[in-house]
PDB file of N, CA and C in Angstrom:
ATOM      1  N   MET A   1      45.308  43.313 -56.011  1.00  0.00           N
ATOM      2  CA  MET A   1      45.519  43.425 -54.428  1.00  0.00           C
ATOM      3  C   MET A   1      43.997  43.637 -54.110  1.00  0.00           C
ATOM      4  N   LYS A   2      43.812  44.801 -54.590  1.00  0.00           N
ATOM      5  CA  LYS A   2      42.592  45.300 -53.955  1.00  0.00           C
ATOM      6  C   LYS A   2      41.511  44.286 -54.435  1.00  0.00           C
ATOM      7  N   THR A   3      41.529  43.783 -55.262  1.00  0.00           N
ATOM      8  CA  THR A   3      40.402  42.782 -55.907  1.00  0.00           C
ATOM      9  C   THR A   3      40.447  41.343 -54.925  1.00  0.00           C
ATOM     10  N   PHE A   4      41.691  40.768 -54.430  1.00  0.00           N
ATOM     11  CA  PHE A   4      41.592  40.331 -53.594  1.00  0.00           C
ATOM     12  C   PHE A   4      41.038  40.478 -52.188  1.00  0.00           C
ATOM     13  N   THR A   5      41.271  41.658 -51.702  1.00  0.00           N
ATOM     14  CA  THR A   5      40.822  42.061 -50.351  1.00  0.00           C
ATOM     15  C   THR A   5      39.244  42.288 -50.452  1.00  0.00           C
ATOM     16  N   LYS A   6      38.858  42.825 -51.853  1.00  0.00           N
ATOM     17  CA  LYS A   6      37.143  42.784 -51.707  1.00  0.00           C
ATOM     18  C   LYS A   6      36.172  41.617 -51.782  1.00  0.00           C
ATOM     19  N   ILE A   7      37.416  40.706 -52.521  1.00  0.00           N
ATOM     20  CA  ILE A   7      36.698  38.877 -52.531  1.00  0.00           C
ATOM     21  C   ILE A   7      36.957  38.922 -51.126  1.00  0.00           C
ATOM     22  N   PHE A   8      37.903  39.025 -50.416  1.00  0.00           N
ATOM     23  CA  PHE A   8      38.026  38.018 -49.026  1.00  0.00           C
ATOM     24  C   PHE A   8      37.153  38.711 -47.925  1.00  0.00           C
ATOM     25  N   LEU A   9      36.678  39.913 -48.261  1.00  0.00           N
ATOM     26  CA  LEU A   9      35.947  40.416 -47.531  1.00  0.00           C
ATOM     27  C   LEU A   9      34.144  40.421 -47.516  1.00  0.00           C
ATOM     28  N   GLY A  10      34.078  40.233 -49.007  1.00  0.00           N
ATOM     29  CA  GLY A  10      32.983  39.691 -48.973  1.00  0.00           C
ATOM     30  C   GLY A  10      32.574  38.163 -48.917  1.00  0.00           C
ATOM     31  N   VAL A  11      33.782  37.135 -48.810  1.00  0.00           N
ATOM     32  CA  VAL A  11      33.473  35.991 -48.390  1.00  0.00           C
ATOM     33  C   VAL A  11      33.241  36.005 -46.870  1.00  0.00           C
ATOM     34  N   THR A  12      34.131  36.986 -46.159  1.00  0.00           N
ATOM     35  CA  THR A  12      34.107  36.816 -44.781  1.00  0.00           C
ATOM     36  C   THR A  12      32.484  37.328 -44.230  1.00  0.00           C
ATOM     37  N   ALA A  13      31.984  38.278 -45.250  1.00  0.00           N
ATOM     38  CA  ALA A  13      30.773  38.685 -44.670  1.00  0.00           C
ATOM     39  C   ALA A  13      29.811  37.692 -44.674  1.00  0.00           C
ATOM     40  N   CYS A  14      29.684  37.224 -45.836  1.00  0.00           N
ATOM     41  CA  CYS A  14      28.687  36.179 -46.175  1.00  0.00           C
ATOM     42  C   CYS A  14      28.946  35.101 -45.091  1.00  0.00           C
ATOM     43  N   GLY A  15      30.130  34.641 -44.821  1.00  0.00           N
ATOM     44  CA  GLY A  15      30.434  33.863 -43.982  1.00  0.00           C
ATOM     45  C   GLY A  15      29.912  34.154 -42.360  1.00  0.00           C
ATOM     46  N   ILE A  16      30.272  35.201 -41.963  1.00  0.00           N
ATOM     47  CA  ILE A  16      29.633  35.832 -40.597  1.00  0.00           C
ATOM     48  C   ILE A  16      27.885  35.682 -40.810  1.00  0.00           C
ATOM     49  N   ILE A  17      27.378  36.300 -41.714  1.00  0.00           N
ATOM     50  CA  ILE A  17      26.014  35.958 -42.096  1.00  0.00           C
ATOM     51  C   ILE A  17      25.082  34.607 -41.988  1.00  0.00           C
ATOM     52  N   SER A  18      25.945  33.825 -42.663  1.00  0.00           N
ATOM     53  CA  SER A  18      25.162  32.662 -42.399  1.00  0.00           C
ATOM     54  C   SER A  18      25.611  31.764 -41.330  1.00  0.00           C
ATOM     55  N   ALA A  19      26.615  32.159 -40.541  1.00  0.00           N
ATOM     56  CA  ALA A  19      26.931  32.050 -39.280  1.00  0.00           C
ATOM     57  C   ALA A  19      25.945  32.047 -38.258  1.00  0.00           C
ATOM     58  N   SER A  20      25.642  33.310 -38.484  1.00  0.00           N
ATOM     59  CA  SER A  20      24.407  33.982 -37.073  1.00  0.00           C
ATOM     60  C   SER A  20      23.356  33.144 -37.678  1.00  0.00           C
ATOM     61  N   ALA A  21      22.988  33.295 -39.122  1.00  0.00           N
ATOM     62  CA  ALA A  21      21.535  32.603 -39.478  1.00  0.00           C
ATOM     63  C   ALA A  21      21.364  31.441 -38.775  1.00  0.00           C
ATOM     64  N   GLN A  22      22.613  30.441 -38.870  1.00  0.00           N
ATOM     65  CA  GLN A  22      22.501  29.263 -38.882  1.00  0.00           C
ATOM     66  C   GLN A  22      22.544  28.682 -36.983  1.00  0.00           C
ATOM     67  N   SER A  23      22.760  29.817 -36.521  1.00  0.00           N
ATOM     68  CA  SER A  23      23.099  29.527 -35.012  1.00  0.00           C
ATOM     69  C   SER A  23      21.893  29.340 -33.958  1.00  0.00           C
ATOM     70  N   PRO A  24      21.893  28.234 -33.330  1.00  0.00           N
ATOM     71  CA  PRO A  24      20.270  28.239 -32.453  1.00  0.00           C
ATOM     72  C   PRO A  24      20.171  29.558 -31.564  1.00  0.00           C
ATOM     73  N   ASN A  25      18.578  29.669 -31.515  1.00  0.00           N
ATOM     74  CA  ASN A  25      18.222  30.425 -30.552  1.00  0.00           C
ATOM     75  C   ASN A  25      18.188  30.209 -29.030  1.00  0.00           C
ATOM     76  N   PRO A  26      19.056  31.282 -28.159  1.00  0.00           N
ATOM     77  CA  PRO A  26      19.111  31.283 -27.086  1.00  0.00           C
ATOM     78  C   PRO A  26      18.358  30.331 -26.088  1.00  0.00           C
ATOM     79  N   PRO A  27      18.292  29.395 -24.969  1.00  0.00           N
ATOM     80  CA  PRO A  27      17.181  29.109 -24.144  1.00  0.00           C
ATOM     81  C   PRO A  27      16.425  30.070 -23.724  1.00  0.00           C
ATOM     82  N   MET A  28      15.009  29.691 -23.789  1.00  0.00           N
ATOM     83  CA  MET A  28      14.190  31.056 -23.321  1.00  0.00           C
ATOM     84  C   MET A  28      14.038  30.464 -21.749  1.00  0.00           C
ATOM     85  N   VAL A  29      13.894  31.823 -21.114  1.00  0.00           N
ATOM     86  CA  VAL A  29      13.566  31.569 -19.534  1.00  0.00           C
ATOM     87  C   VAL A  29      12.377  32.508 -19.417  1.00  0.00           C
ATOM     88  N   VAL A  30      11.541  31.671 -18.570  1.00  0.00           N
ATOM     89  CA  VAL A  30      10.558  32.390 -18.329  1.00  0.00           C
ATOM     90  C   VAL A  30      10.302  32.844 -16.883  1.00  0.00           C
ATOM     91  N   VAL A  31      10.145  34.190 -16.429  1.00  0.00           N
ATOM     92  CA  VAL A  31      10.452  34.588 -15.193  1.00  0.00           C
ATOM     93  C   VAL A  31       8.922  35.239 -14.495  1.00  0.00           C
ATOM     94  N   GLN A  32       8.448  34.781 -13.332  1.00  0.00           N
ATOM     95  CA  GLN A  32       7.352  35.232 -13.120  1.00  0.00           C
ATOM     96  C   GLN A  32       7.452  36.899 -12.780  1.00  0.00           C
ATOM     97  N   ALA A  33       6.559  37.348 -12.782  1.00  0.00           N
ATOM     98  CA  ALA A  33       6.303  38.897 -12.618  1.00  0.00           C
ATOM     99  C   ALA A  33       6.374  39.045 -11.122  1.00  0.00           C
ATOM    100  N   ALA A  34       7.200  40.020 -10.816  1.00  0.00           N
ATOM    101  CA  ALA A  34       7.401  40.286  -9.261  1.00  0.00           C
ATOM    102  C   ALA A  34       5.668  40.759  -8.414  1.00  0.00           C
ATOM    103  N   ASN A  35       4.968  41.421  -9.212  1.00  0.00           N
ATOM    104  CA  ASN A  35       3.633  41.808  -8.966  1.00  0.00           C
ATOM    105  C   ASN A  35       2.479  41.136  -8.700  1.00  0.00           C
ATOM    106  N   THR A  36       2.956  39.685  -9.153  1.00  0.00           N
ATOM    107  CA  THR A  36       1.754  38.714  -8.959  1.00  0.00           C
ATOM    108  C   THR A  36       1.534  38.130  -7.986  1.00  0.00           C
ATOM    109  N   THR A  37       0.386  37.851  -7.299  1.00  0.00           N
ATOM    110  CA  THR A  37       0.264  37.462  -6.004  1.00  0.00           C
ATOM    111  C   THR A  37       0.340  35.926  -6.208  1.00  0.00           C
ATOM    112  N   PRO A  38       0.595  35.091  -5.158  1.00  0.00           N
ATOM    113  CA  PRO A  38       0.435  33.242  -5.231  1.00  0.00           C
ATOM    114  C   PRO A  38      -1.222  33.193  -5.010  1.00  0.00           C
ATOM    115  N   ALA A  39      -1.343  31.830  -5.697  1.00  0.00           N
ATOM    116  CA  ALA A  39      -2.628  31.492  -5.628  1.00  0.00           C
ATOM    117  C   ALA A  39      -2.905  30.971  -4.163  1.00  0.00           C
ATOM    118  N   GLN A  40      -4.297  31.432  -3.810  1.00  0.00           N
ATOM    119  CA  GLN A  40      -4.322  31.230  -2.624  1.00  0.00           C
ATOM    120  C   GLN A  40      -5.384  30.103  -2.328  1.00  0.00           C
ATOM    121  N   ALA A  41      -4.984  29.133  -1.089  1.00  0.00           N
ATOM    122  CA  ALA A  41      -5.679  28.012  -0.636  1.00  0.00           C
ATOM    123  C   ALA A  41      -7.001  27.935  -0.245  1.00  0.00           C
ATOM    124  N   ALA A  42      -7.417  26.701  -0.995  1.00  0.00           N
ATOM    125  CA  ALA A  42      -8.995  27.105  -0.895  1.00  0.00           C
ATOM    126  C   ALA A  42      -9.282  26.760   0.706  1.00  0.00           C
ATOM    127  N   PRO A  43     -10.318  27.339   0.613  1.00  0.00           N
ATOM    128  CA  PRO A  43     -10.608  27.020   2.509  1.00  0.00           C
ATOM    129  C   PRO A  43     -11.007  25.720   2.877  1.00  0.00           C
ATOM    130  N   PRO A  44     -10.720  25.215   4.406  1.00  0.00           N
ATOM    131  CA  PRO A  44     -11.174  24.072   4.642  1.00  0.00           C
ATOM    132  C   PRO A  44     -12.628  23.929   4.746  1.00  0.00           C
ATOM    133  N   VAL A  45     -12.813  22.714   4.388  1.00  0.00           N
ATOM    134  CA  VAL A  45     -14.088  22.010   4.091  1.00  0.00           C
ATOM    135  C   VAL A  45     -14.828  21.454   5.568  1.00  0.00           C
ATOM    136  N   VAL A  46     -15.726  22.031   6.035  1.00  0.00           N
ATOM    137  CA  VAL A  46     -16.362  21.826   6.883  1.00  0.00           C
ATOM    138  C   VAL A  46     -17.412  20.798   6.755  1.00  0.00           C
ATOM    139  N   VAL A  47     -16.933  19.591   7.356  1.00  0.00           N
ATOM    140  CA  VAL A  47     -18.230  18.472   7.877  1.00  0.00           C
ATOM    141  C   VAL A  47     -18.638  18.115   9.114  1.00  0.00           C
ATOM    142  N   THR A  48     -20.172  18.776   8.577  1.00  0.00           N
ATOM    143  CA  THR A  48     -21.074  18.574  10.044  1.00  0.00           C
ATOM    144  C   THR A  48     -21.423  17.321  10.096  1.00  0.00           C
ATOM    145  N   GLN A  49     -20.926  16.427  11.507  1.00  0.00           N
ATOM    146  CA  GLN A  49     -20.912  15.141  12.111  1.00  0.00           C
ATOM    147  C   GLN A  49     -22.296  15.002  12.619  1.00  0.00           C
ATOM    148  N   ASP A  50     -23.218  14.166  11.915  1.00  0.00           N
ATOM    149  CA  ASP A  50     -24.537  13.719  12.236  1.00  0.00           C
ATOM    150  C   ASP A  50     -23.794  12.150  13.178  1.00  0.00           C
ATOM    151  N   PRO A  51     -24.257  12.679  14.863  1.00  0.00           N
ATOM    152  CA  PRO A  51     -23.694  11.474  15.685  1.00  0.00           C
ATOM    153  C   PRO A  51     -24.834  10.345  15.101  1.00  0.00           C
ATOM    154  N   ASN A  52     -26.326  10.252  14.718  1.00  0.00           N
ATOM    155  CA  ASN A  52     -26.852   9.155  14.558  1.00  0.00           C
ATOM    156  C   ASN A  52     -26.215   8.262  13.287  1.00  0.00           C
ATOM    157  N   GLY A  53     -25.776   9.247  12.156  1.00  0.00           N
ATOM    158  CA  GLY A  53     -25.336   8.734  10.983  1.00  0.00           C
ATOM    159  C   GLY A  53     -23.991   7.857  11.413  1.00  0.00           C
ATOM    160  N   LEU A  54     -22.978   8.561  12.319  1.00  0.00           N
ATOM    161  CA  LEU A  54     -21.939   7.960  12.374  1.00  0.00           C
ATOM    162  C   LEU A  54     -21.906   6.273  13.482  1.00  0.00           C
ATOM    163  N   ARG A  55     -23.141   6.290  13.882  1.00  0.00           N
ATOM    164  CA  ARG A  55     -23.172   5.333  14.915  1.00  0.00           C
ATOM    165  C   ARG A  55     -23.081   3.747  13.842  1.00  0.00           C
ATOM    166  N   PRO A  56     -24.030   3.982  13.099  1.00  0.00           N
ATOM    167  CA  PRO A  56     -23.805   2.476  12.300  1.00  0.00           C
ATOM    168  C   PRO A  56     -22.511   2.262  11.944  1.00  0.00           C
ATOM    169  N   ALA A  57     -21.976   3.188  11.256  1.00  0.00           N
ATOM    170  CA  ALA A  57     -20.599   2.945  10.371  1.00  0.00           C
ATOM    171  C   ALA A  57     -19.712   2.478  11.586  1.00  0.00           C
ATOM    172  N   VAL A  58     -19.913   2.968  12.720  1.00  0.00           N
ATOM    173  CA  VAL A  58     -18.594   2.706  14.070  1.00  0.00           C
ATOM    174  C   VAL A  58     -19.173   1.186  14.041  1.00  0.00           C
ATOM    175  N   GLN A  59     -20.529   0.806  14.565  1.00  0.00           N
ATOM    176  CA  GLN A  59     -21.018  -0.505  14.859  1.00  0.00           C
ATOM    177  C   GLN A  59     -20.226  -1.429  13.554  1.00  0.00           C
ATOM    178  N   SER A  60     -20.490  -0.973  12.514  1.00  0.00           N
ATOM    179  CA  SER A  60     -19.626  -1.997  11.341  1.00  0.00           C
ATOM    180  C   SER A  60     -18.186  -1.941  11.491  1.00  0.00           C
ATOM    181  N   LEU A  61     -17.756  -1.074  11.600  1.00  0.00           N
ATOM    182  CA  LEU A  61     -16.267  -1.186  11.763  1.00  0.00           C
ATOM    183  C   LEU A  61     -15.786  -1.825  12.942  1.00  0.00           C
ATOM    184  N   GLU A  62     -16.332  -2.035  14.022  1.00  0.00           N
ATOM    185  CA  GLU A  62     -16.544  -2.933  15.155  1.00  0.00           C
ATOM    186  C   GLU A  62     -16.719  -4.219  14.828  1.00  0.00           C
ATOM    187  N   GLN A  63     -17.721  -4.544  13.937  1.00  0.00           N
ATOM    188  CA  GLN A  63     -17.678  -5.926  13.411  1.00  0.00           C
ATOM    189  C   GLN A  63     -16.569  -6.464  12.712  1.00  0.00           C
ATOM    190  N   MET A  64     -16.257  -5.505  11.762  1.00  0.00           N
ATOM    191  CA  MET A  64     -15.436  -6.109  11.175  1.00  0.00           C
ATOM    192  C   MET A  64     -13.898  -6.163  11.558  1.00  0.00           C
ATOM    193  N   LYS A  65     -13.537  -5.207  12.705  1.00  0.00           N
ATOM    194  CA  LYS A  65     -12.641  -5.706  13.879  1.00  0.00           C
ATOM    195  C   LYS A  65     -12.628  -7.193  14.408  1.00  0.00           C
ATOM    196  N   ALA A  66     -13.871  -7.383  14.783  1.00  0.00           N
ATOM    197  CA  ALA A  66     -13.807  -8.484  15.557  1.00  0.00           C
ATOM    198  C   ALA A  66     -13.486  -9.849  14.611  1.00  0.00           C
ATOM    199  N   ALA A  67     -14.161  -9.591  13.368  1.00  0.00           N
ATOM    200  CA  ALA A  67     -14.050 -10.903  12.282  1.00  0.00           C
ATOM    201  C   ALA A  67     -12.608 -10.825  12.235  1.00  0.00           C
ATOM    202  N   ASN A  68     -11.473  -9.855  12.237  1.00  0.00           N
ATOM    203  CA  ASN A  68     -10.227  -9.631  11.860  1.00  0.00           C
ATOM    204  C   ASN A  68      -9.571 -10.659  12.741  1.00  0.00           C
ATOM    205  N   ALA A  69      -9.739  -9.955  14.232  1.00  0.00           N
ATOM    206  CA  ALA A  69      -9.537 -10.779  15.126  1.00  0.00           C
ATOM    207  C   ALA A  69      -9.750 -12.484  14.901  1.00  0.00           C
ATOM    208  N   ASP A  70     -10.746 -12.771  14.435  1.00  0.00           N
ATOM    209  CA  ASP A  70     -11.102 -14.096  14.532  1.00  0.00           C
ATOM    210  C   ASP A  70     -10.251 -14.675  13.104  1.00  0.00           C
ATOM    211  N   VAL A  71      -9.864 -14.396  12.384  1.00  0.00           N
ATOM    212  CA  VAL A  71      -9.191 -14.696  11.072  1.00  0.00           C
ATOM    213  C   VAL A  71      -7.551 -14.733  11.474  1.00  0.00           C
ATOM    214  N   LEU A  72      -7.338 -13.855  12.088  1.00  0.00           N
ATOM    215  CA  LEU A  72      -5.853 -13.654  12.874  1.00  0.00           C
ATOM    216  C   LEU A  72      -5.604 -14.775  13.880  1.00  0.00           C
ATOM    217  N   LYS A  73      -6.435 -15.279  14.669  1.00  0.00           N
ATOM    218  CA  LYS A  73      -6.207 -16.311  15.893  1.00  0.00           C
ATOM    219  C   LYS A  73      -6.504 -17.748  14.833  1.00  0.00           C
ATOM    220  N   LYS A  74      -7.131 -17.755  13.750  1.00  0.00           N
ATOM    221  CA  LYS A  74      -7.208 -18.867  12.685  1.00  0.00           C
ATOM    222  C   LYS A  74      -5.716 -18.910  12.054  1.00  0.00           C
ATOM    223  N   GLN A  75      -5.326 -17.867  11.759  1.00  0.00           N
ATOM    224  CA  GLN A  75      -4.155 -17.875  10.739  1.00  0.00           C
ATOM    225  C   GLN A  75      -2.823 -18.361  11.811  1.00  0.00           C
ATOM    226  N   GLU A  76      -2.851 -18.004  13.341  1.00  0.00           N
ATOM    227  CA  GLU A  76      -1.869 -18.116  14.126  1.00  0.00           C
ATOM    228  C   GLU A  76      -2.203 -19.650  13.927  1.00  0.00           C
ATOM    229  N   ALA A  77      -3.113 -20.395  14.273  1.00  0.00           N
ATOM    230  CA  ALA A  77      -3.573 -21.494  14.759  1.00  0.00           C
ATOM    231  C   ALA A  77      -2.803 -22.264  13.622  1.00  0.00           C
ATOM    232  N   ALA A  78      -3.269 -22.173  12.453  1.00  0.00           N
ATOM    233  CA  ALA A  78      -2.449 -22.976  11.112  1.00  0.00           C
ATOM    234  C   ALA A  78      -1.206 -22.354  11.047  1.00  0.00           C
ATOM    235  N   LEU A  79      -0.677 -21.706  11.548  1.00  0.00           N
ATOM    236  CA  LEU A  79       0.959 -21.432  11.252  1.00  0.00           C
ATOM    237  C   LEU A  79       1.367 -22.089  12.546  1.00  0.00           C
ATOM    238  N   GLN A  80       1.081 -22.349  13.708  1.00  0.00           N
ATOM    239  CA  GLN A  80       1.565 -23.293  14.463  1.00  0.00           C
ATOM    240  C   GLN A  80       1.416 -24.342  14.064  1.00  0.00           C
ATOM    241  N   GLN A  81       0.628 -24.911  13.490  1.00  0.00           N
ATOM    242  CA  GLN A  81       0.321 -26.553  13.154  1.00  0.00           C
ATOM    243  C   GLN A  81       1.389 -27.050  11.904  1.00  0.00           C
ATOM    244  N   LEU A  82       1.586 -25.733  11.023  1.00  0.00           N
ATOM    245  CA  LEU A  82       2.647 -26.066  10.122  1.00  0.00           C
ATOM    246  C   LEU A  82       3.975 -26.074  10.415  1.00  0.00           C
ATOM    247  N   GLN A  83       4.125 -25.039  11.750  1.00  0.00           N
ATOM    248  CA  GLN A  83       5.721 -25.127  12.282  1.00  0.00           C
ATOM    249  C   GLN A  83       5.731 -26.509  12.801  1.00  0.00           C
ATOM    250  N   ASP A  84       5.022 -26.866  13.825  1.00  0.00           N
ATOM    251  CA  ASP A  84       5.042 -28.521  14.091  1.00  0.00           C
ATOM    252  C   ASP A  84       5.095 -29.438  13.086  1.00  0.00           C
ATOM    253  N   MET A  85       4.325 -29.403  12.330  1.00  0.00           N
ATOM    254  CA  MET A  85       4.815 -30.431  11.213  1.00  0.00           C
ATOM    255  C   MET A  85       5.941 -30.170  10.353  1.00  0.00           C
ATOM    256  N   GLN A  86       6.554 -28.872  10.387  1.00  0.00           N
ATOM    257  CA  GLN A  86       7.973 -29.041  10.096  1.00  0.00           C
ATOM    258  C   GLN A  86       8.914 -29.764  10.871  1.00  0.00           C
ATOM    259  N   LYS A  87       8.712 -29.232  11.882  1.00  0.00           N
ATOM    260  CA  LYS A  87       9.564 -29.874  12.935  1.00  0.00           C
ATOM    261  C   LYS A  87       9.455 -31.282  12.903  1.00  0.00           C
ATOM    262  N   ALA A  88       8.268 -31.584  12.698  1.00  0.00           N
ATOM    263  CA  ALA A  88       8.320 -33.391  12.511  1.00  0.00           C
ATOM    264  C   ALA A  88       8.779 -33.666  11.596  1.00  0.00           C
ATOM    265  N   VAL A  89       8.907 -33.293  10.195  1.00  0.00           N
ATOM    266  CA  VAL A  89       9.369 -33.796   9.261  1.00  0.00           C
ATOM    267  C   VAL A  89      10.989 -33.644   9.111  1.00  0.00           C
ATOM    268  N   ASP A  90      11.372 -32.714   9.868  1.00  0.00           N
ATOM    269  CA  ASP A  90      12.849 -32.580  10.051  1.00  0.00           C
ATOM    270  C   ASP A  90      13.305 -33.767  10.991  1.00  0.00           C
ATOM    271  N   GLN A  91      12.609 -33.642  11.756  1.00  0.00           N
ATOM    272  CA  GLN A  91      13.163 -34.959  12.819  1.00  0.00           C
ATOM    273  C   GLN A  91      13.129 -36.521  12.043  1.00  0.00           C
ATOM    274  N   LEU A  92      12.339 -36.609  10.958  1.00  0.00           N
ATOM    275  CA  LEU A  92      11.863 -37.965  10.371  1.00  0.00           C
ATOM    276  C   LEU A  92      13.398 -37.744   9.349  1.00  0.00           C
ATOM    277  N   LYS A  93      13.471 -36.686   8.910  1.00  0.00           N
ATOM    278  CA  LYS A  93      14.869 -36.676   7.887  1.00  0.00           C
ATOM    279  C   LYS A  93      16.146 -37.203   8.641  1.00  0.00           C
ATOM    280  N   ILE A  94      16.228 -36.699   9.968  1.00  0.00           N
ATOM    281  CA  ILE A  94      17.291 -36.922  10.713  1.00  0.00           C
ATOM    282  C   ILE A  94      17.530 -38.367  10.997  1.00  0.00           C
ATOM    283  N   PHE A  95      16.184 -38.856  11.458  1.00  0.00           N
ATOM    284  CA  PHE A  95      16.323 -40.241  12.008  1.00  0.00           C
ATOM    285  C   PHE A  95      16.556 -41.251  10.476  1.00  0.00           C
ATOM    286  N   ALA A  96      15.770 -40.695   9.219  1.00  0.00           N
ATOM    287  CA  ALA A  96      15.875 -41.414   8.188  1.00  0.00           C
ATOM    288  C   ALA A  96      17.409 -41.269   7.970  1.00  0.00           C
ATOM    289  N   HIS A  97      18.112 -40.351   7.709  1.00  0.00           N
ATOM    290  CA  HIS A  97      19.476 -40.255   7.820  1.00  0.00           C
ATOM    291  C   HIS A  97      20.586 -41.042   8.197  1.00  0.00           C
ATOM    292  N   ARG A  98      20.113 -41.039   9.657  1.00  0.00           N
ATOM    293  CA  ARG A  98      20.729 -41.986  10.388  1.00  0.00           C
ATOM    294  C   ARG A  98      20.861 -43.361  10.302  1.00  0.00           C
ATOM    295  N   GLY A  99      19.566 -43.649  10.176  1.00  0.00           N
ATOM    296  CA  GLY A  99      19.183 -45.311   9.525  1.00  0.00           C
ATOM    297  C   GLY A  99      19.638 -45.854   8.518  1.00  0.00           C
ATOM    298  N   GLY A 100      19.847 -44.750   7.638  1.00  0.00           N
ATOM    299  CA  GLY A 100      19.829 -45.373   6.178  1.00  0.00           C
ATOM    300  C   GLY A 100      21.752 -45.541   5.898  1.00  0.00           C
ATOM    301  N   GLY A 101      22.220 -44.922   6.758  1.00  0.00           N
ATOM    302  CA  GLY A 101      23.975 -44.702   6.709  1.00  0.00           C
ATOM    303  C   GLY A 101      24.488 -45.935   6.768  1.00  0.00           C
TER     304      GLY A 101
END
């Protein structure tokens, strides 16, 4: 009986040792130290404005705005023509359906 107890204790000890060796490591948690200071934001960039340098850019933007307005007018006119054509096609379909029946 004493031999059985020694064997049992030996096997149990080996099982505990192998189980602890096979267990995964606990997840690592990283905590920021309380005495660290947060990163400081960069100071705002001050842009010196040159009125003479901005004027050509503004004029260019105004020209682009005028050109875009012209394009929009042309697109509106083309859209109106397409809508008128669609109405004409719909009317032709109605008349063709009535006449063909």
